[in-house]
Amino acid sequence: MWEKGIFPSRFIVYIMTISMFLLIVSYVFLLQFGNTSLIPQSVFKLILLNGTSVYLKPNVKNEQIKLPFLSSESSQVDAQIRLKNGESPCQKSSYGKKMCSSWQQNIKSCDTNQALLRVFMYDLPSEFHFGLLGWKGKSNQMWPEVNDPSRIPLYPGGLNLQHSMEYWLTLDLLSSNTPNVLRPCAAIRVKNSSQADVIFVPFFSSLSYNRHSKLRGKEKVSVNKKLQNKLVQFLTMQNEWKRFGGKDHLIVAHHPNSMLDARWKLGSAMFVLADFGRYPTEIANLEKDIITPYKHVVRTTPSADSAPFDKRPILVFFQGAIYRKDGGAIRQELYYLLKDEKDVHFAFGTIQGNGVNQARQGMATSKFCLNIAGDTPSSNRLFDAIVSHCVPVIISDKIELPFEDVIDYSEFCVYVRASDAVKKGYLLNLLRGIKRDQWTKMWEKLKEIVPHFQYQYPSQPCDAVDMIWQAVARKVPSIQFRIHRENRYRRAAQIK
Ligand SMILES: *[C@@H]1O[C@H](CO)[C@@H](O)[C@H](O)[C@H]1NC(C)=O
Ligand SMILES: *[C@@H]1O[C@H](CO)[C@@H](O)[C@H](O)[C@H]1NC(C)=O
């Protein structure tokens, strides 16, 4: 008797479990699908600006403390972040205390044994790097002389600068072998590749994309494509590449459209990227690659001049292209939700020319700055907000942030899921609920972490360049792990 009763009810339980499971699976699928629409695949056209905004400070030679100093900042900020004997701005931040002060004693004499990371750099022909800046070396001169700033070619200004880390990293490696340049001892260039932890590929791929992807004259193939093809050919022939299939190579491809052709053939290497928006996970992922900050385009607000809570009349600031393809749709939704609010600045247009200055002023007088997913999950806007000490509100579910293993962005950023942000009233209620004390804590933290997002030459302890090398150094064990695992059966096969 009981058998008859129990079987049907157990059957019903099975059916219910399976249908619940299917329901959950389809819900998750739908969510995922919804999110992928936030990853924009479309190729957008970058508006190029011509003009140089790299700031050159007068140089006093042969004095270690008065270095040749290149930066896009005003001299005021340079002075603030300059290295003084044994003192660095990042010692104030919690990350700095842990990681940066330990390098301090090494700064004056940095040799191969003290460095965190030994880097071999290919001597690529100048057409791949400084040649793109118009630099021509004397015969037999492979690289510009980096101890004399007047001989260092300048990187083009404007929006190009956002992706200029290729330039700052290369300069830093060159200066690591230049005795009178005082810099942190995170990375040092070694001439013998078998002593290197990583192999650096000095290709200015973002500049190559920005400046040379259009066909000129009778060209059939753009310079950008040509350089990428040449690079793939060169690399895959090198013993250094063959050794570990390129896994220990570091390739800078910060502009989302840079290395568009070569990325498929060089995917085993470590990439330096802005985000993963236009990459399949086989080619680029958090495990092997490094997310680095954009170089901000607005000028840094000096800490002493930074407006506190009550001096920032605008609650929420956003300026950017509002009508975007793909994922950018959320910008429009937010625009219609927020446009009639009094203390909200939500404006169209990319920032160029005088717009940069207006954006800086806007951010520096706003409490919160929106970072909404656009064509790509990331943008330089986040870093513009940080250097303006405007608390970033991140509405970009797929964003990846630089150095997140050592920096907790939730201490100075507000994250809002895209699905929440478009609920009526949600965003402003949330932000109005953040009162002066809570906001001030985030503002203080912002002022502390700004140095981590500064690119400059020479590099300073815990600035963006130093942080990138440290991030690369943290990847080295996992590269070795992958290489050793691959060796498991390969060695045995060689013995036979
Ligand atoms: C851009 O700048 C370069 C170098 O300063 C100059 O030769 C070129 O004519 C400029 N192009 C435009 C369109 O302004
Ligand atoms: C490079 O380093 C390796 C290992 O340390 C050494 O065996 C080799 O002789 C070095 N090569 C040169 C050219 O110095």
CSV table of C-alpha atoms and ligand atoms in Angstrom, one decimal, residues 191-196, ligand 2:
chain,number,residue,atom,x,y,z
A,191,LYS,CA,70.9,42.3,-20.6
A,192,ASN,CA,70.9,38.5,-20.4
A,193,SER,CA,67.5,37.1,-21.0
A,194,SER,CA,68.2,33.9,-19.1
A,195,GLN,CA,68.5,36.0,-15.9
A,196,ALA,CA,65.1,37.7,-16.5
B,2,LIG,C1,73.5,34.5,-19.4
B,2,LIG,O1,73.2,33.9,-18.1
B,2,LIG,C2,73.3,32.5,-18.1
B,2,LIG,C3,72.8,32.0,-16.8
B,2,LIG,O2,73.1,32.8,-15.7
B,2,LIG,C4,74.8,32.2,-18.4
B,2,LIG,O3,75.0,30.7,-18.4
B,2,LIG,C5,75.2,32.7,-19.7
B,2,LIG,O4,76.6,32.5,-19.9
B,2,LIG,C6,74.9,34.2,-19.8
B,2,LIG,N1,75.2,34.7,-21.1
B,2,LIG,C7,75.9,35.7,-21.4
B,2,LIG,C8,76.1,36.1,-22.8
B,2,LIG,O5,76.5,36.4,-20.5
